Amino acid sequence: MIVAVASGKGGTGKTSLAVNLAISIENVQLLDCDVEEPNAHLLLNPKITCQEPVYRLVPSVNELCDYCGKCAAFCQYNAILAVPGKILVFPELCHGCGGCILTCPKKAIGEGKNRIGIIKDGLIDGLRIVFGELEIGEPMAVPLIREVKKRLDKSRNIILDAPPGTSCPMIETVKGSDFCILVTEPTPFGLHDLKITVKVLEDMKIPHGVVVNRAGIGDKKVYEYCRGKGIPILLEIPYQRKIAELYSKGIPFSLKMPEWTDKFQKLFEDVKRLVGN
Amino acid sequence: MKQITILSGKGGTGKTTITAAFAVLAKKAVVADCDVDAPDLHMLLHPEIFETREFRGSKIAVIDETKCVKCGVCREKCRFDAITQDFTVDPFSCEGCGVCTLVCPVNAVTLTERISGYAYISKIKYGFMAHALLNPGESNSGKLVTIVRQNAKLLAEKERNNLIIIDGPPGIGCPVIASVTGVDAGLVVTEPTMSGIHDLERTLRLLRHFNVRPFVCVNIYDVNEENANKIFRFCEENGVEVVGNIPFNPVVTEAMVNGKTVMEYSPECDVAKEIKAIWKRLCTELSLR
């Protein structure tokens, strides 16, 4: 089973939930797909077993080019510019579709590799973790997220930690999941961004449920919204200074508050049942 | 004209709370909400929209099933796995590159524009606001951010306003890059957690990469003072100025629930006082007003 953990708003507790869930159940592979700011490994301190650089293909134009400009006219992303006597390639705009190569009548375009980040595999107490780190200044996270997800091991319970927002990096992460846990906080910002995220998941036809983090702060509108929409509230994690302090030190709180392990196990069983239905 | 971006790397550290407070303190400014896929600033600043424009950010391939001969060439050439087994286009995978239109032997595929979101120009109590909403699930947020920033600039020029305050999105990818390029300063809002520190370091490297002058402020610093001190030392060693420490105070959430900035809701509380001090320091450093 593949379970994604997402939220629209950042900082609602996705990573904390994903990690606490991962250490509460057996046979897990945790994929941290927030390649812009991967944090799950900071809470787990895994032993890194292997790491690999990731590249993105970008066009490289050779001397056969006669500057006809067909590639530039085709490129939807304005990643190639043809000026008299010169072809300019802007790798940061290129999506790597390969269309320019297909349009070139002179076969003057090949592909070079642009390093976009690194993927690390780690292991801690039987838990496997994979995470990517996007190179600073590299705009496109999606190709790296794709590479992280290629390492998905279906023989395990998969937990995907998604990046915040509802645009392409989040979509790429949750795509193909059996279930998505939405972590929110009971505040106007939390609710507003939750609604946007629910809309995405409805469009993608991914079953979902809500975990309310920092319960007790804010107001009750998240609960009213979920009730009205028939979205199950899977778990509430109260706002407690102790939980916040443990998180600040990089300690998953269920390690120090063992009563929570049962709750995360139950959460996982509930998700399984919802997927089964 | 001066532009300052509030950013953070890690989400939920307080960017929007601080941006909204700055809007009040600046009294007259153009505010730009560049977190276009999860914008929240409007819930505190209540913009009155006076102009809405469609944003056509991306295209999508459409297969004409009456022409399609199901040869599979498009599926083979598509690098985004966007053509399904039954020869339809998966809108969540299609990046609108057009390779399928190029390789289809029977011209059954066309690219069509889609409305990817909306850009808004609004009036707020403290000046003007440029903002936007990306349709859920859309790509090209960087392009929409660029439009929001252009709108903010036009507004500032028209209204003879010399300051743009930008609320940035989390992360370090394309919408963040689009939010920081060419600005005069970046204020990184962090928190004293292991994740906060990790993401702060990456965000500062991003600012250095794009030659943007960095400032740091530590939110909820009293949740872990040891880590807060680590941040001060790290910034000192790297020549980055820490302009303030904001304490944890539930009043911030209360203000949000009431749809108000913290400056309006509780101007005398410790959080409001500290944000005011931060604003003063930034004004001095950047010679604003």
XYZ file of C-alpha atoms in Angstrom:
566
model
C 0.000 0.000 0.000
C 1.215 3.476 -0.881
C 0.202 6.221 1.559
C 1.074 9.847 0.842
C 1.218 12.497 3.561
C 0.402 15.962 2.229
C -0.959 19.380 3.177
C -1.475 22.601 1.278
C -0.012 24.816 3.927
C 3.592 24.302 4.955
C 4.655 23.541 8.484
C 1.488 21.734 9.531
C 3.376 18.615 10.598
C 3.589 16.400 7.497
C 7.099 15.208 8.187
C 6.457 14.676 11.875
C 3.409 12.552 11.053
C 5.134 10.613 8.268
C 8.098 9.780 10.497
C 6.069 8.871 13.598
C 3.832 6.655 11.464
C 6.855 5.055 9.789
C 8.498 4.089 13.096
C 5.243 2.785 14.581
C 4.587 0.106 11.952
C 6.603 -2.697 10.391
C 8.312 -3.128 7.040
C 8.285 0.478 5.889
C 9.987 2.399 3.135
C 9.706 6.145 3.657
C 10.237 8.293 0.564
C 10.823 11.957 1.395
C 9.612 13.690 -1.765
C 10.124 17.217 -0.419
C 13.378 17.456 -2.347
C 13.535 21.240 -1.924
C 13.677 20.955 1.845
C 13.971 17.294 2.880
C 13.627 16.978 6.656
C 12.529 13.414 7.452
C 16.126 12.208 7.743
C 16.801 14.865 10.393
C 14.301 13.121 12.674
C 15.618 9.635 11.905
C 19.400 9.959 11.520
C 19.630 6.945 9.229
C 22.875 5.312 8.160
C 23.308 6.333 4.525
C 23.807 3.150 2.533
C 24.163 4.617 -0.912
C 23.968 7.931 -2.709
C 23.736 8.844 -6.333
C 23.726 12.103 -8.287
C 20.716 12.770 -10.503
C 20.864 14.458 -13.868
C 18.350 16.036 -16.166
C 18.720 15.906 -19.939
C 19.120 19.265 -21.654
C 19.833 19.964 -25.312
C 23.334 20.625 -26.556
C 23.669 22.050 -30.026
C 26.616 21.062 -32.221
C 28.354 22.587 -35.259
C 25.872 21.070 -37.748
C 23.380 23.743 -36.676
C 22.472 26.221 -39.408
C 20.380 28.437 -37.078
C 17.107 27.682 -38.826
C 15.285 28.244 -35.543
C 12.817 25.326 -35.842
C 13.771 24.061 -32.373
C 13.211 27.484 -30.821
C 9.845 27.810 -32.543
C 8.795 24.409 -31.225
C 9.953 24.751 -27.609
C 6.959 25.556 -25.400
C 9.166 26.661 -22.541
C 11.304 29.237 -24.397
C 14.348 27.237 -23.382
C 15.998 27.712 -26.795
C 16.480 31.035 -28.479
C 17.651 31.397 -32.069
C 19.335 34.626 -33.079
C 21.248 35.123 -36.331
C 24.402 33.058 -36.115
C 23.691 31.787 -32.630
C 21.574 29.331 -30.658
C 21.170 29.935 -26.943
C 20.008 27.197 -24.572
C 18.541 28.052 -21.145
C 18.773 24.794 -19.162
C 16.791 26.207 -16.218
C 13.720 26.566 -18.442
C 14.061 23.189 -20.201
C 11.634 20.415 -19.217
C 13.673 17.797 -21.095
C 10.887 16.739 -23.464
C 13.285 16.073 -26.327
C 11.105 17.907 -28.850
C 13.941 20.084 -30.134
C 15.903 16.979 -31.141
C 12.908 15.690 -33.107
C 12.366 19.003 -34.916
C 15.972 19.597 -35.952
C 16.338 18.913 -39.681
C 20.158 18.824 -39.434
C 20.370 16.416 -36.500
C 22.416 19.091 -34.788
C 20.980 18.619 -31.305
C 22.078 16.025 -28.806
C 21.535 15.859 -25.097
C 23.844 16.686 -22.256
C 23.381 16.036 -18.577
C 22.658 18.748 -16.060
C 23.099 17.784 -12.413
C 19.945 18.622 -10.468
C 20.553 16.952 -7.161
C 21.412 13.828 -5.264
C 19.442 10.856 -3.955
C 20.338 9.143 -0.719
C 19.251 5.755 0.582
C 19.333 5.198 4.304
C 18.524 2.539 6.845
C 17.624 2.736 10.522
C 16.241 -0.146 12.625
C 14.813 -1.916 9.578
C 13.195 1.274 8.250
C 14.300 2.216 4.763
C 14.355 5.868 3.810
C 15.016 7.464 0.438
C 15.362 11.198 0.019
C 16.478 13.654 -2.617
C 18.273 16.954 -2.211
C 17.666 19.484 -4.962
C 20.734 21.443 -6.035
C 20.599 25.095 -4.870
C 19.488 27.300 -7.763
C 17.849 24.415 -9.666
C 14.231 25.426 -10.272
C 12.669 22.097 -11.181
C 11.907 19.660 -8.392
C 9.687 17.289 -10.372
C 12.418 15.329 -12.236
C 14.159 14.629 -8.924
C 10.886 13.584 -7.267
C 10.353 11.158 -10.151
C 13.769 9.631 -9.484
C 13.018 9.283 -5.756
C 9.775 7.489 -6.601
C 11.564 5.122 -9.006
C 13.190 3.612 -5.914
C 9.799 2.609 -4.532
C 9.908 -0.958 -3.127
C 6.435 -2.449 -3.459
C 7.151 -5.279 -1.041
C 7.040 -2.705 1.751
C 4.491 -0.347 3.255
C 5.245 2.868 1.425
C 4.938 6.285 3.065
C 5.474 9.337 0.854
C 6.251 12.665 2.540
C 4.993 15.329 0.101
C 6.175 18.919 -0.324
C 3.750 21.710 0.660
C 1.503 23.415 -1.869
C -0.766 22.001 -4.535
C 1.270 22.516 -7.685
C 3.412 20.135 -9.720
C 5.807 18.849 -7.009
C 2.891 17.855 -4.763
C 0.991 16.272 -7.687
C 4.033 14.270 -8.777
C 4.380 12.936 -5.222
C 0.808 11.847 -4.547
C 0.186 10.473 -8.059
C -0.388 6.710 -7.878
C -0.982 6.636 -4.102
C -3.686 4.397 -2.631
C -4.488 6.951 0.048
C -3.483 10.440 1.079
C -3.337 11.628 4.688
C -3.848 15.385 4.830
C -2.247 17.050 7.804
C -3.796 20.356 8.757
C -3.977 22.716 11.678
C -7.327 24.048 12.911
C -6.726 27.643 11.796
C -8.092 29.761 8.927
C -4.827 29.287 6.960
C -4.892 25.545 7.610
C -8.503 25.247 6.469
C -8.082 27.430 3.385
C -5.145 25.395 2.113
C -6.819 22.112 3.111
C -9.778 22.943 0.871
C -7.479 23.545 -2.121
C -5.699 20.264 -1.471
C -8.936 18.300 -1.132
C -9.990 19.673 -4.521
C -6.775 18.315 -6.085
C -7.258 14.882 -4.519
C -10.894 14.736 -5.630
C -9.796 15.515 -9.195
C -7.114 12.844 -8.964
C -9.584 10.386 -7.391
C -7.278 9.600 -4.484
C -9.080 8.622 -1.255
C -8.108 10.833 1.655
C -8.574 11.577 5.333
C -7.468 14.338 7.674
C -5.138 14.457 10.652
C -5.636 17.584 12.763
C -2.325 18.660 14.239
C -1.996 21.226 17.043
C -5.600 20.494 17.966
C -6.876 22.988 20.511
C -5.483 26.121 18.862
C -7.547 28.174 16.409
C -11.188 27.350 15.848
C -13.560 24.489 14.977
C -14.069 25.232 11.287
C -11.798 22.468 10.019
C -14.027 19.969 11.827
C -17.195 21.518 10.405
C -15.730 21.428 6.910
C -14.678 17.763 7.199
C -18.053 16.767 8.610
C -19.855 18.565 5.772
C -17.647 16.932 3.150
C -17.737 13.492 4.758
C -13.949 13.436 5.086
C -12.869 11.199 7.970
C -10.768 12.731 10.742
C -8.229 10.005 11.326
C -6.346 11.429 14.269
C -5.977 14.528 16.403
C -2.609 15.520 17.796
C -3.060 18.152 20.494
C -0.904 21.246 20.748
C 1.529 20.366 23.506
C 4.715 22.173 24.326
C 6.434 18.810 24.881
C 5.669 17.663 21.315
C 6.917 20.970 19.898
C 10.116 20.768 21.949
C 10.827 17.176 20.922
C 10.318 18.140 17.277
C 12.669 21.098 17.692
C 15.369 18.693 18.919
C 14.800 16.366 15.979
C 13.164 13.600 18.050
C 9.985 11.871 16.780
C 7.630 12.379 19.723
C 6.251 8.818 19.793
C 9.710 7.611 20.871
C 9.411 9.589 24.117
C 5.637 9.348 24.439
C 5.089 5.641 23.745
C 1.309 5.831 24.177
C 1.313 7.397 20.693
C 2.727 4.309 18.981
C -0.656 2.566 19.414
C -2.441 5.581 17.988
C -0.250 5.616 14.884
C -0.730 1.866 14.451
C -4.472 2.349 14.686
C -4.244 5.199 12.181
C -2.512 2.851 9.753
C -5.133 0.125 10.283
C -7.888 2.685 9.657
C -6.230 3.799 6.435
C -5.914 0.164 5.329
C -9.596 -0.391 5.997
C -10.561 2.753 4.083
C -8.450 1.628 1.119
C -9.992 -1.866 1.299
C -13.452 -0.364 1.005
C 11.954 51.416 -5.663
C 12.881 48.795 -3.093
C 11.698 45.194 -2.997
C 11.939 42.841 -0.047
C 10.936 39.170 -0.035
C 9.894 37.284 3.086
C 10.832 33.629 2.650
C 11.681 30.587 4.720
C 12.503 27.314 2.994
C 10.488 25.409 5.574
C 6.764 26.085 5.460
C 4.692 27.363 8.359
C 7.384 29.423 10.051
C 5.374 32.661 10.006
C 6.097 34.339 6.651
C 2.535 35.495 6.085
C 2.035 36.733 9.658
C 5.154 38.873 9.313
C 4.387 40.103 5.793
C 0.907 41.230 6.894
C 2.365 43.016 9.915
C 4.905 44.764 7.657
C 2.076 45.926 5.389
C 0.483 47.663 8.380
C 3.785 49.146 9.563
C 4.755 50.387 6.104
C 1.418 52.261 6.001
C 1.719 52.693 2.262
C 3.172 49.866 0.209
C 2.440 47.375 -2.507
C 2.201 43.881 -1.125
C 2.643 40.853 -3.389
C 1.512 37.381 -2.349
C 3.763 35.078 -4.349
C 2.646 31.876 -2.646
C 0.303 31.337 -5.564
C -0.655 27.721 -4.922
C -1.547 28.208 -1.260
C -2.064 31.952 -0.804
C -3.150 33.007 2.683
C -2.270 36.693 2.940
C -5.692 37.835 1.705
C -7.253 36.390 4.849
C -5.417 39.011 6.909
C -5.354 41.971 4.509
C -8.825 41.594 2.925
C -8.061 42.944 -0.537
C -10.827 44.523 -2.610
C -10.158 43.140 -6.066
C -10.492 45.704 -8.831
C -8.914 43.747 -11.655
C -8.854 40.038 -12.461
C -6.903 38.501 -15.310
C -6.873 34.941 -16.571
C -3.540 33.221 -16.414
C -2.859 30.851 -19.289
C 0.295 29.284 -18.052
C 0.400 25.938 -19.702
C -0.957 23.915 -22.540
C -2.299 20.416 -22.624
C -2.382 17.805 -25.388
C -5.769 16.665 -26.652
C -6.179 13.501 -28.726
C -8.940 13.434 -31.313
C -10.233 9.892 -30.921
C -11.920 9.920 -34.320
C -8.494 10.361 -35.944
C -6.327 8.353 -33.524
C -5.173 4.986 -34.917
C -3.768 3.860 -31.566
C -0.295 3.269 -33.002
C 1.340 4.155 -29.674
C 4.086 6.403 -31.057
C 3.008 9.305 -28.848
C 3.095 7.125 -25.774
C 6.545 5.888 -26.654
C 7.948 9.391 -27.233
C 6.259 11.126 -24.294
C 8.838 11.533 -21.565
C 6.232 12.377 -18.931
C 4.181 9.147 -19.177
C 1.165 11.322 -19.911
C -0.526 9.125 -22.521
C -2.647 6.451 -20.874
C -3.165 2.859 -22.034
C -6.444 3.816 -23.725
C -4.875 6.806 -25.515
C -6.173 9.672 -23.481
C -4.018 12.407 -21.955
C -3.458 12.363 -18.201
C -3.823 16.051 -17.284
C -1.757 15.590 -14.124
C 1.239 14.287 -16.076
C 1.079 16.285 -19.327
C 3.577 19.173 -19.319
C 2.288 20.598 -22.593
C 5.560 20.092 -24.483
C 3.934 19.159 -27.800
C 6.151 16.182 -28.676
C 3.018 14.072 -29.233
C 1.722 16.569 -31.829
C 5.047 16.284 -33.586
C 5.250 12.489 -33.773
C 1.603 11.583 -34.417
C 1.462 10.135 -37.967
C -2.215 11.053 -38.453
C -2.257 14.508 -36.840
C -4.688 13.422 -34.159
C -3.077 15.441 -31.365
C -3.280 19.169 -30.777
C -2.085 21.418 -27.985
C -4.709 23.601 -26.367
C -4.314 26.371 -23.863
C -5.771 25.931 -20.457
C -6.654 28.534 -17.889
C -4.165 27.796 -15.152
C -5.277 30.403 -12.664
C -6.042 34.061 -12.072
C -3.992 37.129 -11.243
C -5.597 39.883 -9.160
C -4.910 43.535 -8.525
C -6.475 44.872 -5.361
C -6.728 47.709 -2.950
C -5.993 47.137 0.714
C -6.243 49.416 3.712
C -2.486 49.972 3.609
C -1.957 50.458 -0.095
C -2.267 47.917 -2.870
C -1.901 44.222 -3.320
C -0.953 41.986 -6.241
C -1.936 38.384 -5.781
C -3.065 35.304 -7.651
C -4.554 31.877 -7.401
C -3.139 28.963 -9.316
C -5.764 26.378 -10.156
C -5.301 23.335 -7.939
C -2.896 20.871 -9.465
C -1.454 23.247 -12.065
C 2.169 23.631 -12.963
C 4.033 26.782 -13.931
C 3.696 28.521 -10.595
C 6.979 30.324 -11.324
C 5.419 32.020 -14.342
C 2.435 33.197 -12.295
C 4.757 34.507 -9.598
C 6.523 36.548 -12.280
C 3.173 38.008 -13.344
C 2.291 38.890 -9.732
C 5.633 40.659 -9.381
C 5.137 42.545 -12.658
C 1.694 43.652 -11.459
C 3.177 44.782 -8.159
C 5.818 46.800 -9.969
C 3.297 48.458 -12.265
C 1.111 49.299 -9.271
C 4.052 50.753 -7.383
C 5.067 52.917 -10.346
C 1.538 54.109 -10.980
C 0.847 54.892 -7.339
C 4.296 56.425 -6.781
C 5.001 53.891 -4.133
C 8.626 53.061 -3.463
C 8.253 49.783 -1.616
C 7.152 46.264 -2.572
C 6.790 43.664 0.175
C 6.712 40.109 -1.195
C 5.342 37.080 0.657
C 7.245 34.127 -0.786
C 6.296 30.465 -1.053
C 8.081 27.720 0.917
C 10.856 25.627 -0.636
C 13.728 26.640 -2.903
C 12.359 25.672 -6.340
C 10.980 27.646 -9.276
C 8.310 29.800 -7.536
C 10.817 30.735 -4.818
C 13.491 31.600 -7.363
C 10.919 33.722 -9.219
C 10.111 35.474 -5.908
C 13.689 36.453 -5.044
C 15.425 37.303 -8.298
C 16.323 40.977 -8.450
C 15.003 41.966 -5.008
C 16.966 44.213 -2.638
C 16.710 41.940 0.386
C 15.408 38.583 1.538
C 14.178 38.173 5.102
C 14.378 34.505 6.021
C 11.922 33.561 8.750
C 13.125 30.469 10.555
C 12.289 28.556 13.732
C 14.632 26.947 16.258
C 14.034 23.364 15.139
C 16.408 20.945 13.410
C 14.328 21.282 10.234
C 14.250 25.055 10.553
C 18.050 25.225 10.801
C 18.570 22.812 7.894
C 16.180 24.732 5.650
C 17.611 28.111 6.714
C 21.060 27.057 5.545
C 19.722 26.024 2.143
C 17.663 29.212 1.805
C 20.670 31.395 2.648
C 22.668 29.556 -0.019
C 19.862 30.251 -2.477
C 19.958 33.979 -1.665
C 23.735 34.008 -2.080
C 23.345 32.205 -5.428
C 21.067 34.985 -6.671
C 23.036 37.818 -5.024
C 20.239 38.867 -2.701
C 21.161 40.513 0.606
C 19.999 38.195 3.421
C 18.472 38.963 6.816
C 17.241 36.392 9.321
C 14.605 36.445 12.014
C 13.870 33.588 14.395
C 10.215 32.960 15.096
C 9.009 31.110 18.223
C 12.655 31.340 19.373
C 11.714 30.388 22.952
C 10.510 26.905 21.960
C 14.177 25.886 21.921
C 16.617 28.599 22.983
C 19.623 26.341 22.534
C 18.790 25.940 18.856
C 18.002 29.650 18.589
C 21.534 30.332 19.841
C 22.908 27.916 17.266
C 21.164 29.973 14.586
C 22.632 33.229 15.940
C 26.132 31.735 15.945
C 25.714 30.270 12.477
C 24.515 33.602 11.115
C 27.310 35.500 12.839
C 29.932 33.154 11.383
C 28.448 33.650 7.939
C 28.087 37.416 8.182
C 24.293 37.338 8.070
C 22.437 39.802 10.248
C 19.780 38.463 12.623
C 17.216 41.243 12.875
C 15.003 39.803 15.571
C 13.585 36.987 17.717
C 9.871 36.608 17.956
C 8.520 34.730 20.992
C 5.807 32.084 20.869
C 2.430 33.621 21.643
C -1.013 32.134 20.960
C -2.185 35.669 20.151
C -0.827 35.136 16.609
C -3.350 32.353 15.974
C -6.108 34.352 17.701
C -5.436 37.284 15.387
C -5.601 34.941 12.385
C -8.898 33.449 13.547
C -10.235 37.001 13.749
C -8.957 37.799 10.258
C -6.602 40.462 11.538
C -2.891 41.122 11.421
C -1.184 40.869 14.770
C -0.474 44.642 14.633
C -4.183 45.367 14.446
C -5.351 42.695 16.846
C -2.890 43.206 19.647
C -0.490 46.091 18.928
C 0.989 46.054 22.433
C 1.792 42.336 22.664
C 5.397 41.069 22.677
C 5.086 39.669 19.132
C 3.836 42.966 17.688
C 6.563 44.914 19.478
C 9.289 42.633 18.168
C 7.976 42.733 14.589
C 7.932 46.521 14.851
C 11.569 46.495 15.978
C 12.471 44.175 13.088
C 10.729 46.498 10.638
C 12.655 49.501 12.016
C 15.965 47.684 11.630
C 15.149 46.699 8.054
C 14.120 50.261 7.225
C 17.449 51.547 8.518
C 19.506 48.867 6.765
C 17.732 49.339 3.453
C 17.309 53.122 3.801
C 13.555 52.890 3.391
C 11.639 56.140 3.840
